[in-house]
Structures are given as structure tokens and as C-alpha cells.
């Protein structure tokens, strides 16, 4: 199967098929972005996101909170907290941690249920797509945590994120790594491959998509979903029905983070993954060019 890339119009070829759902994953021969074919309709995506956020999935795990503190410390870049925009902010967990640190926080969301929930918690939130909001040079940091893969126009969002930053401001984002070890081993059974995830990136493809609006830019890979790998490599039939294994993944993560020995092993594994660019997650830090 072949098609044209939605981002650059170059030819693309089939890589795999989703274990659950009537979609193939194709990869562009030009920009190397992978994408779903056929792309879900706007109505299908609206149905997914209508009930995407609920009160019962908004609790903040202490391990996640500690990680958010690390990210925010880096975004402060040795200075004071400023104005932060979290794109696709979901239940507002990152905003809550940032607000406690002294940031002036704002979010964006397309989900009506999320917007209502966030505003009930006194969080400032824009409803709508970032490119349509017209936010120009207003923020010291913009974050997009596990958002880029959901977007029908990821290139437009990244350009809008650059425009929203003040000169010298930081962009932080994470997104799944299509060249990661889990995807290579599991192919269409990889739990990240889902009908609402429209685009997938490699380190090089993400760097290319980010463009040249940044003076400093770093992309690295990290982490492996060991619980998901263990289940699906040992029991392929479990993955054939889209089993995501999230409870086991969370439990394993907590065991690792509460053990000095396992944390050390994780650090060693992440170091190896960075060298091989084989981690399951891409992490980007980029600083907008300063005004001349």
C-alpha cells in the first residue's frame, strides 16, 4: 500500500497495521514521519475526545509530580517562573504543579468536558486549536506533553508554539518515538498505535518538523515500557485485541522509582537508549532565538 504524506506530499509506504482498528501505519519516504491511513474523520475524533477526560482519571501520581518539578526547573533556566502555556493540558496536572512553583499558568484544550473541569479548578484555559488562538510572544515556556501525535496539523501547532514564545522562551514536548525499541519489536501491537494517534516521529523527523526558529534545540529518547513488552512478547494473543496493560505498566514504574537499585538500572538503560536513540519516548527542549 502506498499514499502521499499529509505533511510534505512525498510518497509513503505501509509499515504495519494496527492490532485493533481498521488503520494502516505508513511512513513518508521524504520527511520520515509515520501516519495513520486512512486518517480518522473529524466526527470520529470528536467522539473520542468528547469523554476523554473524567474526574476519576485526574489524580496526580507523586512520581509524575516529581518529574514535572524537574521539567519546570529546567524551563526556569536558572531564573524565576514566568508565564507558561500547556497545550492540550488535559486534567491540568502539569499546570497545578507549575502554579505551586509560582508560574502564571494557562492551558489550551479542545475538549468541552476538559475545559469545564479546568475552569472549575480556577485554571485559566483557552478552548480551541492553538494555531487559531493568535497567541503572539506572550509566554516564557510552552509545553506539549504527549500531544503532538494527536494533532491533524502538527506542523502548524509547532509554528504556533514558536510564535507564542517570547524571545529566549523554551518549548518542551514529548511524543512517542516511532524508531524506539518497543515499536520495532511489537509493530502494530505497540500500545501507542491507536486510532486517535495520527502522526508518529523519529528523532530526526521531530527535529526537522521543529524548524529553524530555535537557537538551542535538543531531542533525546528515554524509557521502555517493560511491562507491555513482557506481556505482548510472551502472549501475542493478548495484544491482538488492543490490550494496553496500563495497570501493570504503572505498577512496574512505581516499583522502579521506589528502589535505589532499580533506579540505577533504569538510568543505565536510559543512557544506552539515548546513544542508540531507541527509547519509547522522544523529549524535546528548544529555546526560541533571542531578539536581535
PDB file of C-alpha atoms in Angstrom:
ATOM      1  CA  UNK A   1       0.000   0.000   0.000  1.00  0.00           C
ATOM      2  CA  UNK A   2       1.249   3.497  -0.821  1.00  0.00           C
ATOM      3  CA  UNK A   3      -0.084   7.016  -0.351  1.00  0.00           C
ATOM      4  CA  UNK A   4       1.084  10.617  -0.077  1.00  0.00           C
ATOM      5  CA  UNK A   5       2.339  12.142   3.172  1.00  0.00           C
ATOM      6  CA  UNK A   6      -0.189  14.627   4.632  1.00  0.00           C
ATOM      7  CA  UNK A   7       2.680  16.885   5.748  1.00  0.00           C
ATOM      8  CA  UNK A   8       5.062  17.043   2.775  1.00  0.00           C
ATOM      9  CA  UNK A   9       3.185  15.213  -0.031  1.00  0.00           C
ATOM     10  CA  UNK A  10       6.065  12.802  -0.673  1.00  0.00           C
ATOM     11  CA  UNK A  11       5.353   9.128  -1.319  1.00  0.00           C
ATOM     12  CA  UNK A  12       4.805   6.879   1.698  1.00  0.00           C
ATOM     13  CA  UNK A  13       4.715   3.100   2.172  1.00  0.00           C
ATOM     14  CA  UNK A  14       2.969   0.771   4.617  1.00  0.00           C
ATOM     15  CA  UNK A  15       4.888  -0.239   7.753  1.00  0.00           C
ATOM     16  CA  UNK A  16       2.275  -2.175   9.742  1.00  0.00           C
ATOM     17  CA  UNK A  17      -1.407  -2.417  10.634  1.00  0.00           C
ATOM     18  CA  UNK A  18      -2.945  -1.558  13.990  1.00  0.00           C
ATOM     19  CA  UNK A  19      -3.744  -4.649  16.052  1.00  0.00           C
ATOM     20  CA  UNK A  20      -7.078  -3.071  16.964  1.00  0.00           C
ATOM     21  CA  UNK A  21      -8.759  -0.897  14.369  1.00  0.00           C
ATOM     22  CA  UNK A  22      -9.040  -0.603  10.607  1.00  0.00           C
ATOM     23  CA  UNK A  23      -5.953   1.540  10.063  1.00  0.00           C
ATOM     24  CA  UNK A  24      -2.555   1.022   8.485  1.00  0.00           C
ATOM     25  CA  UNK A  25       0.562   2.917   9.550  1.00  0.00           C
ATOM     26  CA  UNK A  26       2.508   4.378   6.635  1.00  0.00           C
ATOM     27  CA  UNK A  27       5.888   6.124   6.624  1.00  0.00           C
ATOM     28  CA  UNK A  28       6.911   9.006   4.412  1.00  0.00           C
ATOM     29  CA  UNK A  29       9.967   8.486   2.216  1.00  0.00           C
ATOM     30  CA  UNK A  30      10.677  12.232   2.397  1.00  0.00           C
ATOM     31  CA  UNK A  31      10.223  13.693   5.903  1.00  0.00           C
ATOM     32  CA  UNK A  32      10.156  10.206   7.529  1.00  0.00           C
ATOM     33  CA  UNK A  33       7.021  10.972   9.541  1.00  0.00           C
ATOM     34  CA  UNK A  34       4.698   7.973  10.055  1.00  0.00           C
ATOM     35  CA  UNK A  35       0.927   8.410   9.936  1.00  0.00           C
ATOM     36  CA  UNK A  36      -2.407   6.594  10.010  1.00  0.00           C
ATOM     37  CA  UNK A  37      -4.133   5.662   6.784  1.00  0.00           C
ATOM     38  CA  UNK A  38      -6.981   6.284   6.479  1.00  0.00           C
ATOM     39  CA  UNK A  39      -6.932   9.297   8.780  1.00  0.00           C
ATOM     40  CA  UNK A  40      -9.927   9.351  11.166  1.00  0.00           C
ATOM     41  CA  UNK A  41     -12.673  11.812  10.289  1.00  0.00           C
ATOM     42  CA  UNK A  42     -13.344  14.897  12.395  1.00  0.00           C
ATOM     43  CA  UNK A  43     -16.549  13.249  13.659  1.00  0.00           C
ATOM     44  CA  UNK A  44     -14.641  10.134  14.745  1.00  0.00           C
ATOM     45  CA  UNK A  45     -12.087  12.226  16.627  1.00  0.00           C
ATOM     46  CA  UNK A  46     -14.816  14.336  18.254  1.00  0.00           C
ATOM     47  CA  UNK A  47     -16.407  11.131  19.541  1.00  0.00           C
ATOM     48  CA  UNK A  48     -13.085  10.005  21.033  1.00  0.00           C
ATOM     49  CA  UNK A  49     -12.417  13.293  22.816  1.00  0.00           C
ATOM     50  CA  UNK A  50     -15.967  14.003  23.971  1.00  0.00           C
ATOM     51  CA  UNK A  51     -15.417  11.827  27.049  1.00  0.00           C
ATOM     52  CA  UNK A  52     -11.611  11.755  27.019  1.00  0.00           C
ATOM     53  CA  UNK A  53     -11.211  13.478  30.386  1.00  0.00           C
ATOM     54  CA  UNK A  54     -13.028  12.419  33.521  1.00  0.00           C
ATOM     55  CA  UNK A  55     -12.858  13.338  37.190  1.00  0.00           C
ATOM     56  CA  UNK A  56     -11.730   9.817  38.030  1.00  0.00           C
ATOM     57  CA  UNK A  57      -8.579   9.984  35.864  1.00  0.00           C
ATOM     58  CA  UNK A  58      -7.269  13.319  37.146  1.00  0.00           C
ATOM     59  CA  UNK A  59      -5.324  12.188  40.237  1.00  0.00           C
ATOM     60  CA  UNK A  60      -1.639  13.140  40.084  1.00  0.00           C
ATOM     61  CA  UNK A  61       0.818  10.336  40.780  1.00  0.00           C
ATOM     62  CA  UNK A  62       3.663  11.504  43.110  1.00  0.00           C
ATOM     63  CA  UNK A  63       6.246  10.077  40.700  1.00  0.00           C
ATOM     64  CA  UNK A  64       4.737  12.117  37.867  1.00  0.00           C
ATOM     65  CA  UNK A  65       4.637  15.221  40.073  1.00  0.00           C
ATOM     66  CA  UNK A  66       8.354  14.845  40.837  1.00  0.00           C
ATOM     67  CA  UNK A  67       9.095  14.539  37.128  1.00  0.00           C
ATOM     68  CA  UNK A  68       7.080  17.691  36.427  1.00  0.00           C
ATOM     69  CA  UNK A  69       9.141  19.530  39.028  1.00  0.00           C
ATOM     70  CA  UNK A  70      12.314  18.552  37.158  1.00  0.00           C
ATOM     71  CA  UNK A  71      10.920  19.738  33.846  1.00  0.00           C
ATOM     72  CA  UNK A  72       9.793  23.068  35.278  1.00  0.00           C
ATOM     73  CA  UNK A  73      13.146  23.634  36.950  1.00  0.00           C
ATOM     74  CA  UNK A  74      14.813  23.282  33.586  1.00  0.00           C
ATOM     75  CA  UNK A  75      12.302  25.585  31.895  1.00  0.00           C
ATOM     76  CA  UNK A  76      13.088  28.218  34.514  1.00  0.00           C
ATOM     77  CA  UNK A  77      16.647  28.100  33.133  1.00  0.00           C
ATOM     78  CA  UNK A  78      18.192  29.434  36.320  1.00  0.00           C
ATOM     79  CA  UNK A  79      15.692  32.288  36.562  1.00  0.00           C
ATOM     80  CA  UNK A  80      12.264  32.806  38.047  1.00  0.00           C
ATOM     81  CA  UNK A  81       8.972  31.212  36.985  1.00  0.00           C
ATOM     82  CA  UNK A  82       7.183  33.208  34.303  1.00  0.00           C
ATOM     83  CA  UNK A  83       4.168  32.640  32.073  1.00  0.00           C
ATOM     84  CA  UNK A  84       3.540  29.046  30.993  1.00  0.00           C
ATOM     85  CA  UNK A  85       1.194  27.731  28.303  1.00  0.00           C
ATOM     86  CA  UNK A  86       0.428  23.980  28.400  1.00  0.00           C
ATOM     87  CA  UNK A  87      -1.045  22.907  25.063  1.00  0.00           C
ATOM     88  CA  UNK A  88      -3.580  20.089  25.341  1.00  0.00           C
ATOM     89  CA  UNK A  89      -3.454  20.358  29.117  1.00  0.00           C
ATOM     90  CA  UNK A  90      -5.996  17.592  29.827  1.00  0.00           C
ATOM     91  CA  UNK A  91      -6.799  17.369  33.522  1.00  0.00           C
ATOM     92  CA  UNK A  92      -4.413  20.252  34.308  1.00  0.00           C
ATOM     93  CA  UNK A  93      -1.877  18.283  36.335  1.00  0.00           C
ATOM     94  CA  UNK A  94       1.176  19.974  34.841  1.00  0.00           C
ATOM     95  CA  UNK A  95      -0.454  23.374  35.345  1.00  0.00           C
ATOM     96  CA  UNK A  96      -1.189  22.596  39.001  1.00  0.00           C
ATOM     97  CA  UNK A  97       2.457  21.722  39.703  1.00  0.00           C
ATOM     98  CA  UNK A  98       3.637  24.811  37.818  1.00  0.00           C
ATOM     99  CA  UNK A  99       1.219  27.083  39.679  1.00  0.00           C
ATOM    100  CA  UNK A 100       2.541  25.814  43.025  1.00  0.00           C
ATOM    101  CA  UNK A 101       6.063  26.736  41.870  1.00  0.00           C
ATOM    102  CA  UNK A 102       4.973  30.298  41.109  1.00  0.00           C
ATOM    103  CA  UNK A 103       4.292  30.156  37.375  1.00  0.00           C
ATOM    104  CA  UNK A 104       1.388  32.135  35.869  1.00  0.00           C
ATOM    105  CA  UNK A 105      -0.341  29.262  34.118  1.00  0.00           C
ATOM    106  CA  UNK A 106      -2.552  28.933  31.044  1.00  0.00           C
ATOM    107  CA  UNK A 107      -3.773  25.909  29.127  1.00  0.00           C
ATOM    108  CA  UNK A 108      -5.433  25.020  25.853  1.00  0.00           C
ATOM    109  CA  UNK A 109      -7.977  22.277  25.248  1.00  0.00           C
ATOM    110  CA  UNK A 110     -10.367  21.199  22.502  1.00  0.00           C
ATOM    111  CA  UNK A 111     -12.491  19.040  24.812  1.00  0.00           C
ATOM    112  CA  UNK A 112     -15.539  20.793  26.292  1.00  0.00           C
ATOM    113  CA  UNK A 113     -15.538  18.442  29.277  1.00  0.00           C
ATOM    114  CA  UNK A 114     -11.887  19.242  29.981  1.00  0.00           C
ATOM    115  CA  UNK A 115     -12.451  22.999  29.685  1.00  0.00           C
ATOM    116  CA  UNK A 116     -15.332  22.892  32.168  1.00  0.00           C
ATOM    117  CA  UNK A 117     -13.335  20.771  34.600  1.00  0.00           C
ATOM    118  CA  UNK A 118     -10.273  23.026  34.389  1.00  0.00           C
ATOM    119  CA  UNK A 119     -12.236  26.228  34.871  1.00  0.00           C
ATOM    120  CA  UNK A 120     -13.999  24.711  37.867  1.00  0.00           C
ATOM    121  CA  UNK A 121     -10.499  24.328  39.373  1.00  0.00           C
ATOM    122  CA  UNK A 122      -9.756  28.023  38.714  1.00  0.00           C
ATOM    123  CA  UNK A 123      -7.276  27.258  35.947  1.00  0.00           C
ATOM    124  CA  UNK A 124      -7.105  29.668  33.022  1.00  0.00           C
ATOM    125  CA  UNK A 125      -7.735  27.792  29.785  1.00  0.00           C
ATOM    126  CA  UNK A 126      -8.317  28.660  26.142  1.00  0.00           C
ATOM    127  CA  UNK A 127     -10.760  26.476  24.242  1.00  0.00           C
ATOM    128  CA  UNK A 128      -9.661  25.685  20.713  1.00  0.00           C
ATOM    129  CA  UNK A 129      -6.739  24.765  18.496  1.00  0.00           C
ATOM    130  CA  UNK A 130      -3.500  26.597  19.235  1.00  0.00           C
ATOM    131  CA  UNK A 131      -2.947  27.887  15.655  1.00  0.00           C
ATOM    132  CA  UNK A 132      -6.341  29.607  15.761  1.00  0.00           C
ATOM    133  CA  UNK A 133      -5.819  31.369  19.099  1.00  0.00           C
ATOM    134  CA  UNK A 134      -3.452  34.097  17.857  1.00  0.00           C
ATOM    135  CA  UNK A 135      -1.125  33.966  20.862  1.00  0.00           C
ATOM    136  CA  UNK A 136       1.963  36.002  19.949  1.00  0.00           C
ATOM    137  CA  UNK A 137       5.135  36.300  22.064  1.00  0.00           C
ATOM    138  CA  UNK A 138       3.251  36.013  25.376  1.00  0.00           C
ATOM    139  CA  UNK A 139       4.902  33.089  27.168  1.00  0.00           C
ATOM    140  CA  UNK A 140       8.221  32.194  28.738  1.00  0.00           C
ATOM    141  CA  UNK A 141       7.544  28.492  28.227  1.00  0.00           C
ATOM    142  CA  UNK A 142       5.206  26.367  26.116  1.00  0.00           C
ATOM    143  CA  UNK A 143       4.705  22.674  26.887  1.00  0.00           C
ATOM    144  CA  UNK A 144       3.131  19.950  24.738  1.00  0.00           C
ATOM    145  CA  UNK A 145       3.222  16.692  26.708  1.00  0.00           C
ATOM    146  CA  UNK A 146       2.076  13.665  24.692  1.00  0.00           C
ATOM    147  CA  UNK A 147       0.054  15.932  22.400  1.00  0.00           C
ATOM    148  CA  UNK A 148       1.812  16.103  19.032  1.00  0.00           C
ATOM    149  CA  UNK A 149       0.752  12.605  17.970  1.00  0.00           C
ATOM    150  CA  UNK A 150      -2.939  13.578  18.366  1.00  0.00           C
ATOM    151  CA  UNK A 151      -2.851  16.579  16.061  1.00  0.00           C
ATOM    152  CA  UNK A 152      -4.130  16.641  12.466  1.00  0.00           C
ATOM    153  CA  UNK A 153      -1.687  19.503  11.746  1.00  0.00           C
ATOM    154  CA  UNK A 154       1.381  19.011  13.982  1.00  0.00           C
ATOM    155  CA  UNK A 155       3.499  21.331  11.831  1.00  0.00           C
ATOM    156  CA  UNK A 156       1.013  24.190  12.253  1.00  0.00           C
ATOM    157  CA  UNK A 157       0.960  23.646  16.022  1.00  0.00           C
ATOM    158  CA  UNK A 158       4.737  23.801  16.272  1.00  0.00           C
ATOM    159  CA  UNK A 159       4.844  27.034  14.284  1.00  0.00           C
ATOM    160  CA  UNK A 160       2.143  28.464  16.561  1.00  0.00           C
ATOM    161  CA  UNK A 161       4.112  27.364  19.637  1.00  0.00           C
ATOM    162  CA  UNK A 162       7.166  29.252  18.381  1.00  0.00           C
ATOM    163  CA  UNK A 163       5.061  32.355  17.810  1.00  0.00           C
ATOM    164  CA  UNK A 164       3.553  32.111  21.301  1.00  0.00           C
ATOM    165  CA  UNK A 165       7.004  32.157  22.915  1.00  0.00           C
ATOM    166  CA  UNK A 166       8.820  35.301  23.874  1.00  0.00           C
ATOM    167  CA  UNK A 167      12.387  35.539  22.510  1.00  0.00           C
ATOM    168  CA  UNK A 168      14.525  33.293  24.700  1.00  0.00           C
ATOM    169  CA  UNK A 169      11.496  31.257  25.837  1.00  0.00           C
ATOM    170  CA  UNK A 170      11.504  27.473  25.971  1.00  0.00           C
ATOM    171  CA  UNK A 171       9.424  24.832  24.220  1.00  0.00           C
ATOM    172  CA  UNK A 172       9.147  21.438  25.901  1.00  0.00           C
ATOM    173  CA  UNK A 173       7.398  18.472  24.340  1.00  0.00           C
ATOM    174  CA  UNK A 174       7.211  14.707  24.481  1.00  0.00           C
ATOM    175  CA  UNK A 175       5.813  12.309  21.918  1.00  0.00           C
ATOM    176  CA  UNK A 176       6.238   8.586  21.146  1.00  0.00           C
ATOM    177  CA  UNK A 177       9.375   7.518  19.282  1.00  0.00           C
ATOM    178  CA  UNK A 178       8.446   5.571  16.153  1.00  0.00           C
ATOM    179  CA  UNK A 179      12.035   4.336  15.904  1.00  0.00           C
ATOM    180  CA  UNK A 180      12.006   3.110  19.515  1.00  0.00           C
ATOM    181  CA  UNK A 181      12.701  -0.459  20.530  1.00  0.00           C
ATOM    182  CA  UNK A 182       9.096  -1.255  21.548  1.00  0.00           C
ATOM    183  CA  UNK A 183       7.653  -0.259  18.180  1.00  0.00           C
ATOM    184  CA  UNK A 184      10.355  -2.200  16.331  1.00  0.00           C
ATOM    185  CA  UNK A 185       9.621  -5.342  18.348  1.00  0.00           C
ATOM    186  CA  UNK A 186       5.835  -5.091  18.575  1.00  0.00           C
ATOM    187  CA  UNK A 187       4.928  -3.347  15.295  1.00  0.00           C
ATOM    188  CA  UNK A 188       1.123  -2.960  15.168  1.00  0.00           C
ATOM    189  CA  UNK A 189       0.771  -4.394  18.687  1.00  0.00           C
ATOM    190  CA  UNK A 190       2.626  -1.436  20.244  1.00  0.00           C
ATOM    191  CA  UNK A 191       0.152   0.110  22.659  1.00  0.00           C
ATOM    192  CA  UNK A 192       0.867   3.624  21.362  1.00  0.00           C
ATOM    193  CA  UNK A 193      -0.517   2.779  17.932  1.00  0.00           C
ATOM    194  CA  UNK A 194      -4.148   3.865  18.335  1.00  0.00           C
ATOM    195  CA  UNK A 195      -6.845   5.373  16.094  1.00  0.00           C
ATOM    196  CA  UNK A 196      -6.593   8.771  17.828  1.00  0.00           C
ATOM    197  CA  UNK A 197      -2.810   8.975  17.298  1.00  0.00           C
ATOM    198  CA  UNK A 198      -2.467  10.426  13.815  1.00  0.00           C
ATOM    199  CA  UNK A 199       1.291  11.011  13.443  1.00  0.00           C
ATOM    200  CA  UNK A 200       4.471   9.417  14.780  1.00  0.00           C
ATOM    201  CA  UNK A 201       8.005  10.793  14.763  1.00  0.00           C
ATOM    202  CA  UNK A 202      11.624   9.703  14.905  1.00  0.00           C
ATOM    203  CA  UNK A 203      14.306  11.950  16.463  1.00  0.00           C
ATOM    204  CA  UNK A 204      15.346  13.243  13.036  1.00  0.00           C
ATOM    205  CA  UNK A 205      11.753  13.767  11.858  1.00  0.00           C
ATOM    206  CA  UNK A 206      10.855  15.710  15.012  1.00  0.00           C
ATOM    207  CA  UNK A 207      13.943  17.904  14.722  1.00  0.00           C
ATOM    208  CA  UNK A 208      13.095  18.611  11.078  1.00  0.00           C
ATOM    209  CA  UNK A 209       9.479  19.432  11.910  1.00  0.00           C
ATOM    210  CA  UNK A 210      10.502  21.835  14.695  1.00  0.00           C
ATOM    211  CA  UNK A 211      12.197  24.008  12.077  1.00  0.00           C
ATOM    212  CA  UNK A 212      14.791  26.733  12.488  1.00  0.00           C
ATOM    213  CA  UNK A 213      13.060  29.085  14.910  1.00  0.00           C
ATOM    214  CA  UNK A 214      15.233  27.940  17.792  1.00  0.00           C
ATOM    215  CA  UNK A 215      18.720  28.909  18.884  1.00  0.00           C
ATOM    216  CA  UNK A 216      19.137  25.793  21.032  1.00  0.00           C
ATOM    217  CA  UNK A 217      17.350  22.509  20.371  1.00  0.00           C
ATOM    218  CA  UNK A 218      17.874  19.071  21.822  1.00  0.00           C
ATOM    219  CA  UNK A 219      15.966  15.861  21.102  1.00  0.00           C
ATOM    220  CA  UNK A 220      16.662  12.715  23.099  1.00  0.00           C
ATOM    221  CA  UNK A 221      14.953   9.395  23.688  1.00  0.00           C
ATOM    222  CA  UNK A 222      14.176   7.713  27.002  1.00  0.00           C
ATOM    223  CA  UNK A 223      12.279   4.886  28.709  1.00  0.00           C
ATOM    224  CA  UNK A 224      10.976   1.470  27.733  1.00  0.00           C
ATOM    225  CA  UNK A 225       7.548   0.089  28.590  1.00  0.00           C
ATOM    226  CA  UNK A 226       8.910  -3.154  30.021  1.00  0.00           C
ATOM    227  CA  UNK A 227       5.547  -4.421  31.261  1.00  0.00           C
ATOM    228  CA  UNK A 228       3.977  -4.023  27.840  1.00  0.00           C
ATOM    229  CA  UNK A 229       6.924  -5.695  26.117  1.00  0.00           C
ATOM    230  CA  UNK A 230       6.910  -8.590  28.544  1.00  0.00           C
ATOM    231  CA  UNK A 231       3.200  -9.270  28.122  1.00  0.00           C
ATOM    232  CA  UNK A 232       2.996  -8.940  24.355  1.00  0.00           C
ATOM    233  CA  UNK A 233       6.161 -10.820  23.504  1.00  0.00           C
ATOM    234  CA  UNK A 234       5.133 -13.687  25.793  1.00  0.00           C
ATOM    235  CA  UNK A 235       1.414 -13.658  24.896  1.00  0.00           C
ATOM    236  CA  UNK A 236       0.860 -12.323  21.360  1.00  0.00           C
ATOM    237  CA  UNK A 237      -2.854 -13.178  21.513  1.00  0.00           C
ATOM    238  CA  UNK A 238      -3.366 -10.649  24.325  1.00  0.00           C
ATOM    239  CA  UNK A 239      -2.204  -7.853  22.063  1.00  0.00           C
ATOM    240  CA  UNK A 240      -4.408  -8.883  19.154  1.00  0.00           C
ATOM    241  CA  UNK A 241      -7.377  -7.245  20.850  1.00  0.00           C
ATOM    242  CA  UNK A 242      -5.622  -3.975  21.707  1.00  0.00           C
ATOM    243  CA  UNK A 243      -4.768  -4.860  25.306  1.00  0.00           C
ATOM    244  CA  UNK A 244      -2.882  -1.879  26.740  1.00  0.00           C
ATOM    245  CA  UNK A 245      -1.582  -3.246  30.032  1.00  0.00           C
ATOM    246  CA  UNK A 246      -1.548   0.201  31.676  1.00  0.00           C
ATOM    247  CA  UNK A 247      -2.118  -1.037  35.230  1.00  0.00           C
ATOM    248  CA  UNK A 248       0.918  -3.312  35.016  1.00  0.00           C
ATOM    249  CA  UNK A 249       2.983  -0.520  33.465  1.00  0.00           C
ATOM    250  CA  UNK A 250       2.093   1.861  36.304  1.00  0.00           C
ATOM    251  CA  UNK A 251       2.845  -0.761  38.957  1.00  0.00           C
ATOM    252  CA  UNK A 252       6.256  -1.512  37.429  1.00  0.00           C
ATOM    253  CA  UNK A 253       7.068   2.187  37.233  1.00  0.00           C
ATOM    254  CA  UNK A 254       6.311   2.599  40.935  1.00  0.00           C
ATOM    255  CA  UNK A 255       8.491  -0.389  41.845  1.00  0.00           C
ATOM    256  CA  UNK A 256      11.404   1.051  39.897  1.00  0.00           C
ATOM    257  CA  UNK A 257      11.116   4.551  41.345  1.00  0.00           C
ATOM    258  CA  UNK A 258      10.968   3.305  44.952  1.00  0.00           C
ATOM    259  CA  UNK A 259      14.100   1.130  44.637  1.00  0.00           C
ATOM    260  CA  UNK A 260      17.601   2.629  44.614  1.00  0.00           C
ATOM    261  CA  UNK A 261      18.946  -0.391  42.740  1.00  0.00           C
ATOM    262  CA  UNK A 262      16.213  -0.329  40.101  1.00  0.00           C
ATOM    263  CA  UNK A 263      16.535   3.432  39.635  1.00  0.00           C
ATOM    264  CA  UNK A 264      20.226   2.936  38.960  1.00  0.00           C
ATOM    265  CA  UNK A 265      19.447   0.221  36.440  1.00  0.00           C
ATOM    266  CA  UNK A 266      16.890   2.480  34.777  1.00  0.00           C
ATOM    267  CA  UNK A 267      19.462   5.284  34.489  1.00  0.00           C
ATOM    268  CA  UNK A 268      21.923   2.893  32.837  1.00  0.00           C
ATOM    269  CA  UNK A 269      19.267   1.646  30.409  1.00  0.00           C
ATOM    270  CA  UNK A 270      18.245   5.207  29.531  1.00  0.00           C
ATOM    271  CA  UNK A 271      21.871   6.114  28.860  1.00  0.00           C
ATOM    272  CA  UNK A 272      22.108   3.217  26.398  1.00  0.00           C
ATOM    273  CA  UNK A 273      18.772   4.148  24.817  1.00  0.00           C
ATOM    274  CA  UNK A 274      19.937   7.735  24.298  1.00  0.00           C
ATOM    275  CA  UNK A 275      23.041   6.557  22.492  1.00  0.00           C
ATOM    276  CA  UNK A 276      21.008   4.254  20.249  1.00  0.00           C
ATOM    277  CA  UNK A 277      18.037   6.659  20.034  1.00  0.00           C
ATOM    278  CA  UNK A 278      15.891   3.632  20.864  1.00  0.00           C
ATOM    279  CA  UNK A 279      13.778   4.800  23.821  1.00  0.00           C
ATOM    280  CA  UNK A 280       9.990   4.715  23.533  1.00  0.00           C
ATOM    281  CA  UNK A 281       9.611   8.457  24.203  1.00  0.00           C
ATOM    282  CA  UNK A 282      11.030  11.487  22.414  1.00  0.00           C
ATOM    283  CA  UNK A 283      11.769  14.517  24.576  1.00  0.00           C
ATOM    284  CA  UNK A 284      12.481  17.931  23.067  1.00  0.00           C
ATOM    285  CA  UNK A 285      13.791  21.092  24.725  1.00  0.00           C
ATOM    286  CA  UNK A 286      14.144  24.080  22.384  1.00  0.00           C
ATOM    287  CA  UNK A 287      14.798  27.764  23.085  1.00  0.00           C
ATOM    288  CA  UNK A 288      13.395  30.440  20.774  1.00  0.00           C
ATOM    289  CA  UNK A 289      16.013  32.650  19.230  1.00  0.00           C
ATOM    290  CA  UNK A 290      16.605  35.850  21.163  1.00  0.00           C
ATOM    291  CA  UNK A 291      15.634  39.145  19.538  1.00  0.00           C
ATOM    292  CA  UNK A 292      18.477  40.885  17.713  1.00  0.00           C
TER     293      UNK A 292
END
